[in-house]
PDB file of C-alpha atoms in Angstrom:
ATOM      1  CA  UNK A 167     204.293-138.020  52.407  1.00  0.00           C
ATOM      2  CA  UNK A 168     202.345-138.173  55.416  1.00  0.00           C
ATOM      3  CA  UNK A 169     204.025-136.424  58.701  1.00  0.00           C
ATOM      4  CA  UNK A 170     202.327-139.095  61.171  1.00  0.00           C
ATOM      5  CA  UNK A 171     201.487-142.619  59.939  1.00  0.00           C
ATOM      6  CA  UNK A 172     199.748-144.714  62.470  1.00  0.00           C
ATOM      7  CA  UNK A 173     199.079-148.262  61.145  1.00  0.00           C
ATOM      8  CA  UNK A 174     196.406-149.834  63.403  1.00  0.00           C
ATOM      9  CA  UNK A 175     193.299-148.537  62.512  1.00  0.00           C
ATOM     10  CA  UNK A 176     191.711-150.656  65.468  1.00  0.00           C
ATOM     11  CA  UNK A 177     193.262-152.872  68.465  1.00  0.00           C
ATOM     12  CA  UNK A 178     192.188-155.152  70.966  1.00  0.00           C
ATOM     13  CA  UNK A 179     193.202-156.214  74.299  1.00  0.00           C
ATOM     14  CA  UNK A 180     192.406-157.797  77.227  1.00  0.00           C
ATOM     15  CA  UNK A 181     191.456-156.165  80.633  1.00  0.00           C
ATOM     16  CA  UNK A 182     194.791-156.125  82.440  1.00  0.00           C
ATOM     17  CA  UNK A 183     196.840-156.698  79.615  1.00  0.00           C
ATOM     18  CA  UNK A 184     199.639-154.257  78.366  1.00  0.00           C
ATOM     19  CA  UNK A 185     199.202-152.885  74.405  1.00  0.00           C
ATOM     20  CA  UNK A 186     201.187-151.067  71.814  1.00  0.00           C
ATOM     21  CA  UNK A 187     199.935-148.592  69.768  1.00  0.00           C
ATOM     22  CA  UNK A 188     202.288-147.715  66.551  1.00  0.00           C
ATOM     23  CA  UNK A 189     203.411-144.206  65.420  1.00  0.00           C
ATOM     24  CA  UNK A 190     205.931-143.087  63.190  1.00  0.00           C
ATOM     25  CA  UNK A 191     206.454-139.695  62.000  1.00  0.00           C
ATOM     26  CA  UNK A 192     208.508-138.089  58.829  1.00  0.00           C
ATOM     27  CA  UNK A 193     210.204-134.503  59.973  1.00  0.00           C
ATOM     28  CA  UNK A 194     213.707-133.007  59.320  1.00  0.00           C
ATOM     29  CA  UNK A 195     213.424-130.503  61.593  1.00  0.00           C
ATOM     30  CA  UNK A 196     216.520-131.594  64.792  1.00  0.00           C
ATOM     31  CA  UNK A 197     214.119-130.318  67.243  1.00  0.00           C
ATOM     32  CA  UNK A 198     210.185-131.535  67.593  1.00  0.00           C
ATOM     33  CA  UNK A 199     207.787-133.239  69.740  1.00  0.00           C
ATOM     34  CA  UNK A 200     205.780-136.443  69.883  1.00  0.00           C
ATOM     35  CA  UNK A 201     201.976-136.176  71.716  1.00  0.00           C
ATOM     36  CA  UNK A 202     199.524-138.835  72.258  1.00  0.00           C
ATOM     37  CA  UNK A 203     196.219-138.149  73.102  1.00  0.00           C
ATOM     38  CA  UNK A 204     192.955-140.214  73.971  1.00  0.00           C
ATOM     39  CA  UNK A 205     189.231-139.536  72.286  1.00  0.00           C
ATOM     40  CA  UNK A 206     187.200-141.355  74.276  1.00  0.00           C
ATOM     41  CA  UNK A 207     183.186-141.841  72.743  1.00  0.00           C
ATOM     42  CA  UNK A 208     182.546-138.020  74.556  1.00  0.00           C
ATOM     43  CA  UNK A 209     184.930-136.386  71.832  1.00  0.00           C
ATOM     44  CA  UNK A 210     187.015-134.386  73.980  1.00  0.00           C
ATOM     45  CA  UNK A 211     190.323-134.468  73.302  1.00  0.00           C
ATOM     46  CA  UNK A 212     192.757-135.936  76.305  1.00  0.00           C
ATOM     47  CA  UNK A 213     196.583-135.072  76.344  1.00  0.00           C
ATOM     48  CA  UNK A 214     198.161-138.376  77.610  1.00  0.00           C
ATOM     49  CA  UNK A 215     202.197-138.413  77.307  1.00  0.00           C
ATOM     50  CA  UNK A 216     204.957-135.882  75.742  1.00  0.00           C
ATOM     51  CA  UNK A 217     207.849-136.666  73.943  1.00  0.00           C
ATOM     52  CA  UNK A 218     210.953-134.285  72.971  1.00  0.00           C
ATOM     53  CA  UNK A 219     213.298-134.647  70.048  1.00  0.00           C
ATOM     54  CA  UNK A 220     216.159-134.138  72.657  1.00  0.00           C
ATOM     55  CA  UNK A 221     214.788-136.348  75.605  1.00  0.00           C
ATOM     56  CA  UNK A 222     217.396-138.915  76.810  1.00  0.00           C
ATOM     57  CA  UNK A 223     214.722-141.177  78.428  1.00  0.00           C
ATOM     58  CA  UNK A 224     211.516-142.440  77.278  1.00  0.00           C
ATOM     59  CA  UNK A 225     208.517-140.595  78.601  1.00  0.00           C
ATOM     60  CA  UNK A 226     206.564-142.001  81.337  1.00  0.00           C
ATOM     61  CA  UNK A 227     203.071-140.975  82.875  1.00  0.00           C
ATOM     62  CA  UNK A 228     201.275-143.155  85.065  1.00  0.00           C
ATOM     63  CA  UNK A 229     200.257-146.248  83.133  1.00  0.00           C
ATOM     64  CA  UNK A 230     201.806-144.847  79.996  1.00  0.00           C
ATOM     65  CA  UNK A 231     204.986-145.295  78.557  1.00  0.00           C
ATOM     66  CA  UNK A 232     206.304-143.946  75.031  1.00  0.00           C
ATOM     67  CA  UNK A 233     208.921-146.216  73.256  1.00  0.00           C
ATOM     68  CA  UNK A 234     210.612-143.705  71.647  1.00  0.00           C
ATOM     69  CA  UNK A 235     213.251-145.286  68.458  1.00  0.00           C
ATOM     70  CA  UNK A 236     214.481-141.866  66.976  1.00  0.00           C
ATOM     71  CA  UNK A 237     216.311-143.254  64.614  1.00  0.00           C
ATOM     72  CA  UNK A 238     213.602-145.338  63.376  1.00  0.00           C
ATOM     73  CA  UNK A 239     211.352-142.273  63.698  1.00  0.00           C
ATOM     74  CA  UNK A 240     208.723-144.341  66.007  1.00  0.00           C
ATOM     75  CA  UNK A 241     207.349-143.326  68.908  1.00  0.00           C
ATOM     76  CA  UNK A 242     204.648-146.177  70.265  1.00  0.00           C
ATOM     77  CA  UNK A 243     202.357-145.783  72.765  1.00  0.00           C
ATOM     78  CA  UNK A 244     202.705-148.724  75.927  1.00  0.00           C
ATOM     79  CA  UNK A 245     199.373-148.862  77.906  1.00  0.00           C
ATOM     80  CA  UNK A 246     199.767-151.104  81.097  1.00  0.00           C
ATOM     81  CA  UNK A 247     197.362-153.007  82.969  1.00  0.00           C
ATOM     82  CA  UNK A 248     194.676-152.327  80.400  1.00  0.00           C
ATOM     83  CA  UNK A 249     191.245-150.973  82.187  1.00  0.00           C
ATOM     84  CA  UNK A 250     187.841-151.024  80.549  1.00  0.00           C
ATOM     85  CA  UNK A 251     187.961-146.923  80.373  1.00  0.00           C
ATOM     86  CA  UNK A 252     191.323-146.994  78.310  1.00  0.00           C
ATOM     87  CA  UNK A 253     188.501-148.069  74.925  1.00  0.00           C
ATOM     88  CA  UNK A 254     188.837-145.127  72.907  1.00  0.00           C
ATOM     89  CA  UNK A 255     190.506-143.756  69.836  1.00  0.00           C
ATOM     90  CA  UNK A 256     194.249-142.646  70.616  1.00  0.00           C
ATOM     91  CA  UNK A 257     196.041-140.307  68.324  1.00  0.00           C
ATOM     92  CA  UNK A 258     199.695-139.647  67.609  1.00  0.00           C
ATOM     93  CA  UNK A 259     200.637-136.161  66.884  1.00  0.00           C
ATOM     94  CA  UNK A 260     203.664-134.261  66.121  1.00  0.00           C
ATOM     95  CA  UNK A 261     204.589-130.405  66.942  1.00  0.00           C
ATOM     96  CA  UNK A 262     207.546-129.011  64.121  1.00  0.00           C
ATOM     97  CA  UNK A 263     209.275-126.065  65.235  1.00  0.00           C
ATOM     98  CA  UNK A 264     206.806-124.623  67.680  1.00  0.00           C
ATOM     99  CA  UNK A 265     203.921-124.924  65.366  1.00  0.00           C
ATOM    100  CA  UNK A 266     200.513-126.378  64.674  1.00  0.00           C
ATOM    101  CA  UNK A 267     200.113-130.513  65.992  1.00  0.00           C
ATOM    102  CA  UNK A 268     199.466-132.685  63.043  1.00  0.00           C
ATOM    103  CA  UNK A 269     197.428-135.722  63.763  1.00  0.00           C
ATOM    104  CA  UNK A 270     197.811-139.662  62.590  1.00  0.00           C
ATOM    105  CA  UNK A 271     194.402-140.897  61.542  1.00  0.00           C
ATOM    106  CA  UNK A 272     194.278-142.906  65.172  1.00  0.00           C
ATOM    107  CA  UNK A 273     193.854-146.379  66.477  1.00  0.00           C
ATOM    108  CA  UNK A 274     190.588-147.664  67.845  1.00  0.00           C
ATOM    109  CA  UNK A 275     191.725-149.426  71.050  1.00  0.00           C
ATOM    110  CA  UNK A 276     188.662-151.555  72.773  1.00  0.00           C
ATOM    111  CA  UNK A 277     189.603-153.238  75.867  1.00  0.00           C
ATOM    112  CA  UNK A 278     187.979-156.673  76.545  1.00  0.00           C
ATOM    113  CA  UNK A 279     186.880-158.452  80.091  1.00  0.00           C
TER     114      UNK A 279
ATOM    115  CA  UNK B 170     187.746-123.556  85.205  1.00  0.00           C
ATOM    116  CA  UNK B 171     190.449-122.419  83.209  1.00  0.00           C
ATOM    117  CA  UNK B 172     190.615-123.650  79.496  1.00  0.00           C
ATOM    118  CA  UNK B 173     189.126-123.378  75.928  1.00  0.00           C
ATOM    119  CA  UNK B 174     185.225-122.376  75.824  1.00  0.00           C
ATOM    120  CA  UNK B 175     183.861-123.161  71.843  1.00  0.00           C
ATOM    121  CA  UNK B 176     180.496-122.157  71.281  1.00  0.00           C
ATOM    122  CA  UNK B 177     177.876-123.354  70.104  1.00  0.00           C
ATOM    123  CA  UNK B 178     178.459-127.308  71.052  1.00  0.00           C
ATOM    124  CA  UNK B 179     176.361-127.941  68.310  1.00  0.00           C
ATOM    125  CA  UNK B 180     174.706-126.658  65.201  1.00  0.00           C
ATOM    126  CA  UNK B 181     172.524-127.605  62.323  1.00  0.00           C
ATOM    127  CA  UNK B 182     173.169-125.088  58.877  1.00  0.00           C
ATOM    128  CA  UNK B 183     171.295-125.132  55.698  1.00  0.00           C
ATOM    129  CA  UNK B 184     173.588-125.173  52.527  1.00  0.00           C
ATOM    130  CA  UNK B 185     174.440-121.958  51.656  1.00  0.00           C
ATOM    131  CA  UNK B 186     173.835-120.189  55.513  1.00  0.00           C
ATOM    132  CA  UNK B 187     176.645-118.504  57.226  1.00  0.00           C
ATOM    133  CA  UNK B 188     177.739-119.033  61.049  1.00  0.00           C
ATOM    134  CA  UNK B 189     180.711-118.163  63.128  1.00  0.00           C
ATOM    135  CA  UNK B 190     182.147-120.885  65.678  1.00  0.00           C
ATOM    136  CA  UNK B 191     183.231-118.770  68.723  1.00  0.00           C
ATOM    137  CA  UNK B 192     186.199-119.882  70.686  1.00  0.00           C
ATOM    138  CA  UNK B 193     187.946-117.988  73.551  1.00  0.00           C
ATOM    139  CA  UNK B 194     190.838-118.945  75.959  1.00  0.00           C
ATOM    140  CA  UNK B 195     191.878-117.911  79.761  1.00  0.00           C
ATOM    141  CA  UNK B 196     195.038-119.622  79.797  1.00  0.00           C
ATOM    142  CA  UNK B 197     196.515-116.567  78.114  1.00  0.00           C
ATOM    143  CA  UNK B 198     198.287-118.506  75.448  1.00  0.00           C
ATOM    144  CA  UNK B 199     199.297-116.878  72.476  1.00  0.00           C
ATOM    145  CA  UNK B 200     198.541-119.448  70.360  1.00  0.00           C
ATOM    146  CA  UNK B 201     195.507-120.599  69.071  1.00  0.00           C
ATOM    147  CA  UNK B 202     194.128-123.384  66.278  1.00  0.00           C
ATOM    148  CA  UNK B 203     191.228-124.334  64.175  1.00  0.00           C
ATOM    149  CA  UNK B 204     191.027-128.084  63.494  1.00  0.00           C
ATOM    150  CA  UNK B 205     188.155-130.164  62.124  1.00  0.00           C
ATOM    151  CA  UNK B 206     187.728-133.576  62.241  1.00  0.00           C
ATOM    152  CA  UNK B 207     185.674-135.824  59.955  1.00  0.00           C
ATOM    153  CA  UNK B 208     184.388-139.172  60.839  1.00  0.00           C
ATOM    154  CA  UNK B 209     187.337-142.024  61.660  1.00  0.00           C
ATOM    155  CA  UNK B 210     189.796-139.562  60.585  1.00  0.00           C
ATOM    156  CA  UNK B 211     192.553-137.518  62.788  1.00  0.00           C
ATOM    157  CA  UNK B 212     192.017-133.791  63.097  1.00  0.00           C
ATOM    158  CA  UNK B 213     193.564-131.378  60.611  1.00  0.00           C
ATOM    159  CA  UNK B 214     194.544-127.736  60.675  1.00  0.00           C
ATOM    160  CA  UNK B 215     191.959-125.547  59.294  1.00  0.00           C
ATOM    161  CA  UNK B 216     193.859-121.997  60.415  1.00  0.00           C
ATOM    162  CA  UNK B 217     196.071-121.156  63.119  1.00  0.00           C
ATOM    163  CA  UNK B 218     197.165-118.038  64.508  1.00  0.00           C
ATOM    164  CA  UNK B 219     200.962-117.823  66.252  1.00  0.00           C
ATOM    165  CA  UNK B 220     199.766-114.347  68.167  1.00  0.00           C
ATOM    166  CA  UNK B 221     197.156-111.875  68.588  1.00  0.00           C
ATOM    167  CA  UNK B 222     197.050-109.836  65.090  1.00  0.00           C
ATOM    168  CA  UNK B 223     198.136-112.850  63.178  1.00  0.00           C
ATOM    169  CA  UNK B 224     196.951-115.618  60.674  1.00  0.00           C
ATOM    170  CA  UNK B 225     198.183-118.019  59.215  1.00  0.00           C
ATOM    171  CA  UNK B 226     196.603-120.710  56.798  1.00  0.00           C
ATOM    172  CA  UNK B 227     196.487-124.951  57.643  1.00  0.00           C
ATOM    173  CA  UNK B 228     196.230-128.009  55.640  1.00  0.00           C
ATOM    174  CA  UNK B 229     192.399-127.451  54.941  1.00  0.00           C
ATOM    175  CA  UNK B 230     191.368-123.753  54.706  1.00  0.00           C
ATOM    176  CA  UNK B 231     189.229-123.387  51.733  1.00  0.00           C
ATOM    177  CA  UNK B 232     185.823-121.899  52.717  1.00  0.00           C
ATOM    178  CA  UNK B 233     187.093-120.803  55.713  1.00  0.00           C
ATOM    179  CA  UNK B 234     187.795-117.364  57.436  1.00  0.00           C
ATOM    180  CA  UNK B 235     189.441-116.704  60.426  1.00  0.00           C
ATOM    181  CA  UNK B 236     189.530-113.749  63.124  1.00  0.00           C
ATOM    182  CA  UNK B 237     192.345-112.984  66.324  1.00  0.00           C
ATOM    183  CA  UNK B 238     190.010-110.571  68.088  1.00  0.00           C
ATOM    184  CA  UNK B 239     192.352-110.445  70.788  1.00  0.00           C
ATOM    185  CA  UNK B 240     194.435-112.415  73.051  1.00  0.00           C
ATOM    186  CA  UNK B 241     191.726-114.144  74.415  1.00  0.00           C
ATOM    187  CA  UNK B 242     189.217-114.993  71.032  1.00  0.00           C
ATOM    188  CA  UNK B 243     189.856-116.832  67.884  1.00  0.00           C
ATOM    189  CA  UNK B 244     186.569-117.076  65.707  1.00  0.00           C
ATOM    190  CA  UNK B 245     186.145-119.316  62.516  1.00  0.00           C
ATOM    191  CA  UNK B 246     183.656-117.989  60.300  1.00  0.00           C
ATOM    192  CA  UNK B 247     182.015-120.368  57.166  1.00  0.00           C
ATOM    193  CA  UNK B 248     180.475-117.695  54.417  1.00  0.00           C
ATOM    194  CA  UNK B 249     178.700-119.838  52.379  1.00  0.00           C
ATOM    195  CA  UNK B 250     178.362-123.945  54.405  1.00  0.00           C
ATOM    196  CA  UNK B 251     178.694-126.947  52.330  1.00  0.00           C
ATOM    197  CA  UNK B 252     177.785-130.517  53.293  1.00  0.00           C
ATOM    198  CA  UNK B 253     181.669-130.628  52.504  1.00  0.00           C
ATOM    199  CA  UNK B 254     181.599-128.893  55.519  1.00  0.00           C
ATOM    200  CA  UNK B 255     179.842-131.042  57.899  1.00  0.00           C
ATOM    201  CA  UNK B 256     182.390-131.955  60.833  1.00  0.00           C
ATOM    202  CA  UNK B 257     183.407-131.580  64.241  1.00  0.00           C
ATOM    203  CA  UNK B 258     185.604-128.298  65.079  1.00  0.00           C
ATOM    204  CA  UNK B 259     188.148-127.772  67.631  1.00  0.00           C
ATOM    205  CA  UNK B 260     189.683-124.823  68.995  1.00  0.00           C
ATOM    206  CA  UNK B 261     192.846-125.291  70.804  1.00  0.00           C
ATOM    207  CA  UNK B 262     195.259-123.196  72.342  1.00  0.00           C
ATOM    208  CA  UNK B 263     199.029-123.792  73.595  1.00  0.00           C
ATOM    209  CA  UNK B 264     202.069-122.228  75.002  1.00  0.00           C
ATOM    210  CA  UNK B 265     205.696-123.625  75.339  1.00  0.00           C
ATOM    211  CA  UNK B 266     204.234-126.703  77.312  1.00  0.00           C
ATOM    212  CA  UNK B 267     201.143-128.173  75.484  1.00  0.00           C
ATOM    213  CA  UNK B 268     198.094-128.033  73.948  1.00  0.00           C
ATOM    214  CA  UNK B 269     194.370-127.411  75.281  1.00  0.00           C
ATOM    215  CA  UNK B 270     191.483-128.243  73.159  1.00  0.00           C
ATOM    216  CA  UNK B 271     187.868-127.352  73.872  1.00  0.00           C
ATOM    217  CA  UNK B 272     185.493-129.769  73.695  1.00  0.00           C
ATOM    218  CA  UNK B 273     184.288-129.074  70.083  1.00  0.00           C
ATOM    219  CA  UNK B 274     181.370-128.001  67.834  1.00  0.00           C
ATOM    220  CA  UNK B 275     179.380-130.516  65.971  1.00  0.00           C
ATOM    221  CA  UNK B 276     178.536-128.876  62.906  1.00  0.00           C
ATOM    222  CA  UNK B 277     176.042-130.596  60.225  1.00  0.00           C
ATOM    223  CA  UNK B 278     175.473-128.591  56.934  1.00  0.00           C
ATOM    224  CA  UNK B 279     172.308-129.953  55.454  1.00  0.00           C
TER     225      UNK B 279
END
């Protein structure tokens, strides 16, 4: 079964419009942690919002939120006020017991004027 | 600037040719990672080592080898390339608060 499922394989919204990009994730470890990050056309690799197992409150960053549903094992990603730079590929990740991320296959988001 | 340094940023191999992909960290993390990542896909864990002096294999290690050299280094070292083989590689390296990735290798095995 695949750890991180992310069901959108591309998105689009308008410029100043919020989005939601899906993740779920499968784990039975209690204790893990929920990263999104943004590829942008350059490649690198952009850490954008954390999530812990034991976190009372949804994560927050900025422009980013994380609606996090533990016991529906989702953890979307809220972009608000949707800029022309947020077009990129966004990926959902998921850190078990201190070890190695592992990566959803990603959502193509382009943003629209 | 502090971070994850992968070298070289790119690289064309004929089938069969070896190569190492260097990768070295000042963040002194003890953990460091080998991920590739093929086109439209998400990246997936080629080798990753949890301290200096160990290994440990990932989801996709076949034709792979891996070296800690020390704290600081963790090279990735393809004996024999395939076109299999053809990807983009990133190092990363983390401690108890997140993950830093360099800004990868594009490798093409011809």
């Amino acid at each position: 079964a695949q750890k991180i499922t992310q069901t959108q394989p591309g998105m689009f919204v308008q410029e100043k419009e919020a989005v939601t990009l899906d993740c779920t994730y499968d784990t039975s470890d209690p204790s893990y942690g929920l990263f999104w990050y943004k590829q942008p056309s350059s490649g690198e690799m952009i850490f954008l919002i954390y999530q812990g197992s034991y976190d009372q409150q949804n994560a927050t960053e900025g422009r980013y939120s994380l609606n996090f549903q533990k016991a529906r094992k989702s953890a979307n990603l809220v972009i608000s006020a949707s800029q022309l730079g947020d077009s990129a590929m966004y990926f959902c990740a998921m850190r078990e017991d201190r070890r190695a991320l592992t990566f959803g296959s990603g959502t193509r988001l382009q943003v629209q004027p | 600037n502090a971070g994850v340094t992968q070298t070289p940023k790119f690289q064309v191999l004929k089938t069969g040719q070896s190569m190492t992909l260097q990768c070295a960290q000042d963040m002194n993390h003890n953990s460091m990672y080998w991920y590739r990542q093929d086109p439209g896909m998400g990246l997936r864990l080629i080798y990753y080592s949890a301290s200096e002096g160990t290994t440990d294999k990932g989801e996709v290690p076949n034709g792979y080898n891996v070296s800690r050299l020390n704290k600081r280094e963790f090279s990735l070292r393809l004996e024999s390339a395939a076109p299999s083989q053809t990807s983009v590689y990133f190092c990363a390296s983390s401690d108890n608060y997140g993950y830093t990735f360099g800004s990868g290798t594009r490798l093409t095995v011809v």
